[in-house]
Amino acid sequence: METIVYAARVKDKELLKRSSSGGAFTALSDVFLENGDAVVCAVYNYTSHDCEYRLVLTKKERDEALGSKYVQSIPGKIFREAEKWLRDNPGRRLLFVGTGCQAAGFAGFAKQRSLRDRTVVCDIICHGSPSPSVWRDYIAGFEKKHGKAEYITFKDKRNGWNKPLSLAVTDGGEVSIKGYKKLFTSNCTMRPCCHKCPYTKVERDTDLTIGDYWHIEDKLPDFYDPMGNSLILIHTEAGRELFDKASDAMYIMQSDVKSCLQKNLMRPTAVSPLRKDFWRDYRKHGIDYVVKKYAMPRGFRKITMKIQKIVKS
Ligand SMILES: Cc1cc2nc3c(=O)[nH]c(=O)nc-3n(C[C@H](O)[C@H](O)[C@H](O)COP(=O)(O)OP(=O)(O)OC[C@H]3O[C@@H](n4cnc5c(N)ncnc54)[C@H](O)[C@@H]3O)c2cc1C
């Protein structure tokens, strides 16, 4: 089937604010949960500071997965847990939502176990997954300085979808974690395999793909909402059926592949020219040093590095 493209956002304004894009994840997973089916999604663990996959059966549990976590998620034993749940619950279905690589892995696993027709697999467009150890190091240093992080958001939308804030909430209030966010966008901390990602294209082996509908303000100005916009790519009949059921909860507008293209639908994120220097500095000097050096704006960083070279010579 040729890929069908939609712009979408949930009608519930509060939910739209809490979701990283347009809330498509919640609308799609609601269909499964309201029918007594299961959803596998990535949840942030505030004890270990890992992002881990969980099988959820209620909206309350599912809501813990809301929002993008800029750290690699850990599948753990989730494939086997999903298989067990499907075998224990004949007649029930399961929705898997995760990054392109993990969703493709799950789709292959389900097919091999003859369970693919009882699953719907949805992947998220992905810029690349950053190293979990860099994040753990960053958040450990953060907690030493500011106390326990009780809530973390990498994409707070109070200033709008185009100007997201990254922050953690502690006993003492909100503290910015923009140093970490800038490390993420510097592309220095990404897993090496992300730079060769085979899933950075429109066609996929999954049933649906969701992401941000970037540049929608130019492509579909009448549909654009400053609080968030999802892009939904439908690849299969199973994907179309789920989308149709979820669409009551969303405003939707059909679009096309050409209008919705963004970098990570065309190619993997390029390796940063600073990657080697970053990892050398991180191993030698630690997290605070690399945050100061690599999380500054690119122009400023270039000037600083030039000055350092002159001073050294
Ligand atoms: C590391 C990362 C990079 C991304 N890069 C892009 C990009 O370049 N372009 C783009 O259009 N969209 C990107 N996204 C996707 C986008 O930010 C949203 O996650 C997606 O559109 C779903 O948003 P939503 O509003 O529907 O629901 P939300 O409630 O915001 O979505 C939550 C969903 O994302 C999943 N999720 C969150 N963090 C992770 C994680 N670390 N690993 C696996 N699954 C996770 C949850 O399981 C849940 O299914 C990225 C997401 C992540 C996590």
Tab-separated table of C-alpha atoms and ligand atoms in Angstrom:
chain	number	residue	atom	x	y	z
A	1	MET	CA	0.000	0.000	0.000
A	2	GLU	CA	1.266	3.495	-0.785
A	3	THR	CA	1.933	5.595	2.314
A	4	ILE	CA	-0.999	7.865	3.304
A	5	VAL	CA	-0.057	11.102	5.059
A	6	TYR	CA	-2.058	13.091	7.638
A	7	ALA	CA	-1.501	16.123	9.804
A	8	ALA	CA	-3.288	15.622	13.122
A	9	ARG	CA	-3.685	16.943	16.637
A	10	VAL	CA	-5.821	15.892	19.564
A	11	LYS	CA	-8.936	17.966	20.266
A	12	ASP	CA	-8.240	17.968	24.034
A	13	LYS	CA	-6.163	21.157	24.576
A	14	GLU	CA	-4.697	20.065	27.927
A	15	LEU	CA	-3.538	16.775	26.404
A	16	LEU	CA	-2.062	18.596	23.410
A	17	LYS	CA	0.038	20.677	25.808
A	18	ARG	CA	1.333	17.580	27.601
A	19	SER	CA	2.215	15.717	24.371
A	20	SER	CA	5.474	16.375	22.529
A	21	SER	CA	3.911	16.701	19.069
A	22	GLY	CA	0.154	16.679	18.416
A	23	GLY	CA	-0.803	13.862	20.808
A	24	ALA	CA	-1.289	11.177	18.141
A	25	PHE	CA	0.220	8.601	20.516
A	26	THR	CA	-2.589	9.073	23.048
A	27	ALA	CA	-5.365	9.023	20.440
A	28	LEU	CA	-4.024	5.787	18.903
A	29	SER	CA	-3.347	4.035	22.209
A	30	ASP	CA	-6.778	5.028	23.618
A	31	VAL	CA	-8.402	2.822	20.963
A	32	PHE	CA	-6.501	-0.206	22.281
A	33	LEU	CA	-6.930	0.552	25.983
A	34	GLU	CA	-10.673	1.264	25.681
A	35	ASN	CA	-11.082	-2.146	24.039
A	36	GLY	CA	-9.234	-4.052	26.802
A	37	ASP	CA	-6.129	-4.481	24.614
A	38	ALA	CA	-2.507	-3.752	25.583
A	39	VAL	CA	-0.019	-1.028	24.704
A	40	VAL	CA	3.780	-1.213	24.884
A	41	CYS	CA	5.447	2.201	25.252
A	42	ALA	CA	8.533	3.871	26.773
A	43	VAL	CA	8.285	5.269	30.315
A	44	TYR	CA	10.811	7.297	32.310
A	45	ASN	CA	12.014	5.584	35.510
A	46	TYR	CA	12.708	8.234	38.177
A	47	THR	CA	14.679	5.783	40.348
A	48	SER	CA	17.168	4.441	37.797
A	49	HIS	CA	16.883	7.436	35.417
A	50	ASP	CA	16.457	5.045	32.495
A	51	CYS	CA	13.785	5.160	29.823
A	52	GLU	CA	12.268	1.673	29.752
A	53	TYR	CA	9.537	-0.137	27.837
A	54	ARG	CA	6.411	-1.169	29.711
A	55	LEU	CA	3.279	-3.095	28.825
A	56	VAL	CA	0.321	-1.013	30.014
A	57	LEU	CA	-3.376	-1.783	30.257
A	58	THR	CA	-4.843	1.442	31.656
A	59	LYS	CA	-4.823	5.105	30.596
A	60	LYS	CA	-3.260	6.046	33.956
A	61	GLU	CA	-0.267	3.756	33.297
A	62	ARG	CA	-0.105	4.893	29.654
A	63	ASP	CA	-0.020	8.558	30.642
A	64	GLU	CA	3.381	7.921	32.270
A	65	ALA	CA	4.743	7.410	28.729
A	66	LEU	CA	3.634	10.847	27.498
A	67	GLY	CA	6.376	13.085	26.124
A	68	SER	CA	9.663	12.487	24.306
A	69	LYS	CA	12.565	11.315	26.424
A	70	TYR	CA	15.891	12.311	24.868
A	71	VAL	CA	17.688	9.191	26.019
A	72	GLN	CA	17.917	5.713	24.511
A	73	SER	CA	15.086	3.504	25.740
A	74	ILE	CA	15.841	0.031	27.063
A	75	PRO	CA	13.681	-2.816	25.701
A	76	GLY	CA	14.723	-5.232	28.533
A	77	LYS	CA	12.443	-8.293	28.358
A	78	ILE	CA	9.515	-6.443	26.784
A	79	PHE	CA	9.312	-8.578	23.613
A	80	ARG	CA	8.880	-11.762	25.662
A	81	GLU	CA	6.486	-10.035	28.056
A	82	ALA	CA	4.356	-8.915	25.098
A	83	GLU	CA	4.396	-12.445	23.666
A	84	LYS	CA	3.351	-13.930	27.008
A	85	TRP	CA	0.499	-11.420	27.361
A	86	LEU	CA	-0.774	-12.209	23.857
A	87	ARG	CA	-0.622	-15.980	24.525
A	88	ASP	CA	-2.360	-15.566	27.904
A	89	ASN	CA	-5.057	-13.372	26.340
A	90	PRO	CA	-6.219	-15.048	23.141
A	91	GLY	CA	-8.456	-12.775	21.097
A	92	ARG	CA	-6.754	-9.631	22.457
A	93	ARG	CA	-4.381	-7.348	20.508
A	94	LEU	CA	-1.319	-5.266	21.330
A	95	LEU	CA	-0.034	-1.893	20.087
A	96	PHE	CA	3.752	-1.390	20.159
A	97	VAL	CA	5.033	2.206	19.972
A	98	GLY	CA	8.756	2.946	19.867
A	99	THR	CA	11.731	4.157	17.837
A	100	GLY	CA	12.205	2.870	14.279
A	101	CYS	CA	14.834	0.268	15.206
A	102	GLN	CA	12.928	-1.085	18.202
A	103	ALA	CA	9.596	-1.122	16.352
A	104	ALA	CA	11.160	-2.954	13.392
A	105	GLY	CA	12.702	-5.423	15.865
A	106	PHE	CA	9.335	-6.004	17.495
A	107	ALA	CA	7.527	-6.380	14.147
A	108	GLY	CA	10.084	-9.044	13.107
A	109	PHE	CA	9.778	-10.821	16.458
A	110	ALA	CA	5.954	-10.853	16.302
A	111	LYS	CA	6.062	-12.222	12.758
A	112	GLN	CA	8.497	-14.941	13.719
A	113	ARG	CA	6.212	-15.944	16.647
A	114	SER	CA	3.154	-15.927	14.329
A	115	LEU	CA	1.645	-13.042	16.334
A	116	ARG	CA	2.037	-10.220	13.814
A	117	ASP	CA	-1.703	-10.199	12.913
A	118	ARG	CA	-2.546	-9.554	16.577
A	119	THR	CA	-0.247	-6.546	16.802
A	120	VAL	CA	-0.201	-3.035	15.413
A	121	VAL	CA	3.312	-1.560	15.270
A	122	CYS	CA	3.819	2.211	15.285
A	123	ASP	CA	7.236	3.825	15.139
A	124	ILE	CA	8.218	7.395	15.947
A	125	ILE	CA	10.333	9.516	13.624
A	126	CYS	CA	13.684	9.648	15.375
A	127	HIS	CA	16.579	12.082	15.212
A	128	GLY	CA	18.757	9.506	17.030
A	129	SER	CA	19.044	8.103	20.547
A	130	PRO	CA	21.620	9.663	22.850
A	131	SER	CA	23.872	7.599	25.131
A	132	PRO	CA	22.090	6.615	28.394
A	133	SER	CA	25.363	6.847	30.343
A	134	VAL	CA	25.862	10.529	29.430
A	135	TRP	CA	22.299	11.229	30.613
A	136	ARG	CA	22.771	9.264	33.878
A	137	ASP	CA	25.981	11.195	34.534
A	138	TYR	CA	24.268	14.516	33.811
A	139	ILE	CA	21.245	13.826	35.996
A	140	ALA	CA	23.426	12.469	38.867
A	141	GLY	CA	25.368	15.763	38.864
A	142	PHE	CA	22.089	17.676	38.617
A	143	GLU	CA	20.607	15.883	41.652
A	144	LYS	CA	23.768	16.510	43.692
A	145	LYS	CA	23.359	20.243	43.057
A	146	HIS	CA	19.579	20.654	43.065
A	147	GLY	CA	18.088	17.631	44.859
A	148	LYS	CA	15.875	14.835	43.572
A	149	ALA	CA	14.308	15.380	40.122
A	150	GLU	CA	10.649	14.522	40.691
A	151	TYR	CA	9.534	15.294	37.159
A	152	ILE	CA	11.516	15.762	33.951
A	153	THR	CA	10.350	17.117	30.614
A	154	PHE	CA	12.536	17.440	27.546
A	155	LYS	CA	9.839	19.275	25.593
A	156	ASP	CA	7.719	21.590	27.738
A	157	LYS	CA	5.375	23.591	25.518
A	158	ARG	CA	4.440	26.596	27.698
A	159	ASN	CA	6.166	28.846	25.133
A	160	GLY	CA	4.765	26.834	22.240
A	161	TRP	CA	5.686	23.756	20.214
A	162	ASN	CA	8.397	25.630	18.285
A	163	LYS	CA	10.142	26.906	21.421
A	164	PRO	CA	10.195	23.934	23.797
A	165	LEU	CA	11.867	24.113	27.213
A	166	SER	CA	13.729	21.257	28.891
A	167	LEU	CA	13.455	21.268	32.667
A	168	ALA	CA	13.319	19.205	35.839
A	169	VAL	CA	11.074	19.838	38.845
A	170	THR	CA	12.696	19.480	42.268
A	171	ASP	CA	11.635	20.291	45.818
A	172	GLY	CA	12.922	23.800	45.247
A	173	GLY	CA	11.020	24.372	41.972
A	174	GLU	CA	11.845	24.166	38.285
A	175	VAL	CA	15.447	23.983	37.083
A	176	SER	CA	16.472	24.158	33.429
A	177	ILE	CA	18.243	21.164	31.877
A	178	LYS	CA	18.942	22.990	28.630
A	179	GLY	CA	22.675	22.121	28.876
A	180	TYR	CA	21.743	18.467	28.335
A	181	LYS	CA	19.238	19.320	25.585
A	182	LYS	CA	21.978	21.212	23.756
A	183	LEU	CA	24.305	18.204	24.035
A	184	PHE	CA	21.511	16.158	22.431
A	185	THR	CA	21.117	18.600	19.547
A	186	SER	CA	24.911	18.869	19.111
A	187	ASN	CA	24.702	15.232	17.863
A	188	CYS	CA	27.885	14.372	19.768
A	189	THR	CA	26.227	11.941	22.198
A	190	MET	CA	24.223	9.823	19.763
A	191	ARG	CA	24.641	6.030	19.564
A	192	PRO	CA	27.040	5.342	16.648
A	193	CYS	CA	24.455	3.087	14.919
A	194	CYS	CA	21.986	6.030	14.721
A	195	HIS	CA	24.243	7.671	12.133
A	196	LYS	CA	23.609	4.680	9.852
A	197	CYS	CA	19.919	4.257	10.721
A	198	PRO	CA	18.092	2.327	7.966
A	199	TYR	CA	14.682	3.545	9.211
A	200	THR	CA	15.115	7.216	8.266
A	201	LYS	CA	12.816	6.980	5.269
A	202	VAL	CA	9.122	7.241	4.468
A	203	GLU	CA	8.499	3.548	3.712
A	204	ARG	CA	8.684	1.287	6.757
A	205	ASP	CA	7.863	-2.261	7.851
A	206	THR	CA	5.582	-0.880	10.560
A	207	ASP	CA	1.853	-0.117	10.296
A	208	LEU	CA	2.115	3.592	11.149
A	209	THR	CA	4.756	6.221	11.829
A	210	ILE	CA	4.191	9.296	14.027
A	211	GLY	CA	6.298	12.415	14.532
A	212	ASP	CA	6.227	16.189	14.455
A	213	TYR	CA	4.779	17.817	11.355
A	214	TRP	CA	7.674	20.277	11.016
A	215	HIS	CA	7.163	23.297	8.710
A	216	ILE	CA	3.377	22.794	8.835
A	217	GLU	CA	2.989	26.570	9.256
A	218	ASP	CA	4.177	26.900	5.628
A	219	LYS	CA	2.653	23.705	4.185
A	220	LEU	CA	-0.794	23.699	5.853
A	221	PRO	CA	-1.100	27.187	7.429
A	222	ASP	CA	-4.858	26.822	8.062
A	223	PHE	CA	-4.308	23.661	10.085
A	224	TYR	CA	-1.231	24.765	12.051
A	225	ASP	CA	-1.572	25.022	15.831
A	226	PRO	CA	1.244	26.718	17.801
A	227	MET	CA	0.727	24.183	20.605
A	228	GLY	CA	1.660	21.111	18.536
A	229	ASN	CA	1.095	19.160	15.357
A	230	SER	CA	1.530	15.464	14.657
A	231	LEU	CA	2.505	13.876	11.409
A	232	ILE	CA	0.990	10.437	10.803
A	233	LEU	CA	2.189	8.126	8.032
A	234	ILE	CA	-0.070	5.130	7.398
A	235	HIS	CA	1.660	2.166	5.795
A	236	THR	CA	-0.782	-0.756	6.026
A	237	GLU	CA	-4.486	-1.641	6.208
A	238	ALA	CA	-4.069	-2.379	9.943
A	239	GLY	CA	-2.574	1.103	10.352
A	240	ARG	CA	-5.443	2.675	8.419
A	241	GLU	CA	-8.033	0.843	10.529
A	242	LEU	CA	-6.447	2.084	13.764
A	243	PHE	CA	-6.149	5.637	12.412
A	244	ASP	CA	-9.832	5.651	11.391
A	245	LYS	CA	-10.895	4.572	14.889
A	246	ALA	CA	-8.619	7.169	16.550
A	247	SER	CA	-9.547	10.042	14.272
A	248	ASP	CA	-12.691	11.054	16.230
A	249	ALA	CA	-10.396	12.314	19.000
A	250	MET	CA	-8.295	14.394	16.602
A	251	TYR	CA	-8.539	17.209	14.100
A	252	ILE	CA	-7.082	15.733	10.917
A	253	MET	CA	-6.108	16.931	7.455
A	254	GLN	CA	-4.813	14.766	4.635
A	255	SER	CA	-1.406	15.796	3.304
A	256	ASP	CA	1.237	14.234	1.063
A	257	VAL	CA	4.767	12.854	1.260
A	258	LYS	CA	6.380	15.824	-0.495
A	259	SER	CA	4.911	18.375	1.936
A	260	CYS	CA	5.806	16.504	5.106
A	261	LEU	CA	9.423	15.575	4.405
A	262	GLN	CA	11.923	16.374	7.121
A	263	LYS	CA	15.590	15.410	7.579
A	264	ASN	CA	15.063	12.169	9.463
A	265	LEU	CA	12.517	10.923	6.918
A	266	MET	CA	15.247	11.176	4.275
A	267	ARG	CA	18.551	10.288	5.921
A	268	PRO	CA	20.195	9.546	9.255
A	269	THR	CA	21.587	12.385	11.344
A	270	ALA	CA	25.152	13.173	10.218
A	271	VAL	CA	28.096	12.462	12.513
A	272	SER	CA	29.166	15.660	14.268
A	273	PRO	CA	32.680	16.786	13.279
A	274	LEU	CA	33.210	17.316	17.037
A	275	ARG	CA	32.243	13.763	18.036
A	276	LYS	CA	35.783	12.430	18.603
A	277	ASP	CA	36.799	15.535	20.561
A	278	PHE	CA	33.633	15.292	22.629
A	279	TRP	CA	34.232	11.692	23.726
A	280	ARG	CA	37.939	12.356	24.417
A	281	ASP	CA	37.028	15.372	26.573
A	282	TYR	CA	34.163	13.538	28.295
A	283	ARG	CA	36.398	10.610	29.304
A	284	LYS	CA	39.194	12.921	30.444
A	285	HIS	CA	37.316	15.799	32.104
A	286	GLY	CA	33.757	14.579	32.818
A	287	ILE	CA	30.226	15.787	32.198
A	288	ASP	CA	30.410	19.390	33.506
A	289	TYR	CA	33.337	20.143	31.234
A	290	VAL	CA	31.627	18.838	28.076
A	291	VAL	CA	28.354	20.589	28.891
A	292	LYS	CA	30.245	23.898	29.113
A	293	LYS	CA	32.256	23.231	25.974
A	294	TYR	CA	29.813	21.497	23.614
A	295	ALA	CA	26.449	22.851	24.696
A	296	MET	CA	27.163	26.420	23.697
A	297	PRO	CA	25.790	27.874	20.428
A	298	ARG	CA	27.819	26.703	17.408
A	299	GLY	CA	29.233	30.142	16.430
A	300	PHE	CA	30.276	30.898	19.996
A	301	ARG	CA	31.869	27.444	20.349
A	302	LYS	CA	33.943	27.955	17.174
A	303	ILE	CA	35.288	31.279	18.444
A	304	THR	CA	36.076	29.799	21.881
A	305	MET	CA	37.929	26.837	20.334
A	306	LYS	CA	39.949	29.182	18.113
A	307	ILE	CA	40.923	31.311	21.131
A	308	GLN	CA	41.904	28.148	23.070
A	309	LYS	CA	44.124	27.040	20.155
A	310	ILE	CA	45.843	30.445	20.006
A	311	VAL	CA	46.396	30.465	23.799
A	312	LYS	CA	47.842	26.900	23.693
A	313	SER	CA	50.240	27.635	20.794
B	1	LIG	C1	14.913	10.602	20.889
B	1	LIG	C2	13.775	11.115	20.060
B	1	LIG	C3	14.034	11.782	18.880
B	1	LIG	C4	12.973	12.239	18.076
B	1	LIG	N1	13.256	12.861	16.895
B	1	LIG	C5	12.247	13.288	16.103
B	1	LIG	C6	12.517	13.909	14.840
B	1	LIG	O1	13.664	14.095	14.444
B	1	LIG	N2	11.442	14.289	14.079
B	1	LIG	C7	10.152	14.090	14.483
B	1	LIG	O2	9.238	14.442	13.731
B	1	LIG	N3	9.877	13.496	15.660
B	1	LIG	C8	10.880	13.093	16.475
B	1	LIG	N4	10.604	12.455	17.656
B	1	LIG	C9	9.205	12.072	17.925
B	1	LIG	C10	8.374	13.106	18.592
B	1	LIG	O3	9.164	13.905	19.456
B	1	LIG	C11	7.241	12.462	19.415
B	1	LIG	O4	7.775	11.493	20.272
B	1	LIG	C12	6.189	11.752	18.600
B	1	LIG	O5	5.712	12.592	17.576
B	1	LIG	C13	5.003	11.342	19.473
B	1	LIG	O6	4.448	12.489	20.029
B	1	LIG	P1	2.915	12.572	20.470
B	1	LIG	O7	2.583	14.012	20.663
B	1	LIG	O8	2.066	11.769	19.572
B	1	LIG	O9	2.840	11.826	21.860
B	1	LIG	P2	3.770	11.880	23.139
B	1	LIG	O10	2.937	11.647	24.303
B	1	LIG	O11	4.634	13.048	23.161
B	1	LIG	O12	4.667	10.619	22.782
B	1	LIG	C14	5.148	9.726	23.639
B	1	LIG	C15	5.506	8.518	22.805
B	1	LIG	O13	6.892	8.558	22.488
B	1	LIG	C16	7.503	7.383	22.979
B	1	LIG	N5	8.842	7.731	23.445
B	1	LIG	C17	9.228	8.827	24.132
B	1	LIG	N6	10.551	8.806	24.354
B	1	LIG	C18	10.996	7.651	23.817
B	1	LIG	C19	12.274	7.038	23.726
B	1	LIG	N7	13.367	7.609	24.234
B	1	LIG	N8	12.370	5.841	23.097
B	1	LIG	C20	11.269	5.242	22.577
B	1	LIG	N9	10.038	5.785	22.598
B	1	LIG	C21	9.910	6.961	23.225
B	1	LIG	C22	6.600	6.906	24.122
B	1	LIG	O14	6.678	5.533	24.272
B	1	LIG	C23	5.245	7.277	23.579
B	1	LIG	O15	4.841	6.269	22.691
B	1	LIG	C24	11.636	12.020	18.484
B	1	LIG	C25	11.389	11.374	19.698
B	1	LIG	C26	12.429	10.913	20.471
B	1	LIG	C27	12.123	10.201	21.756
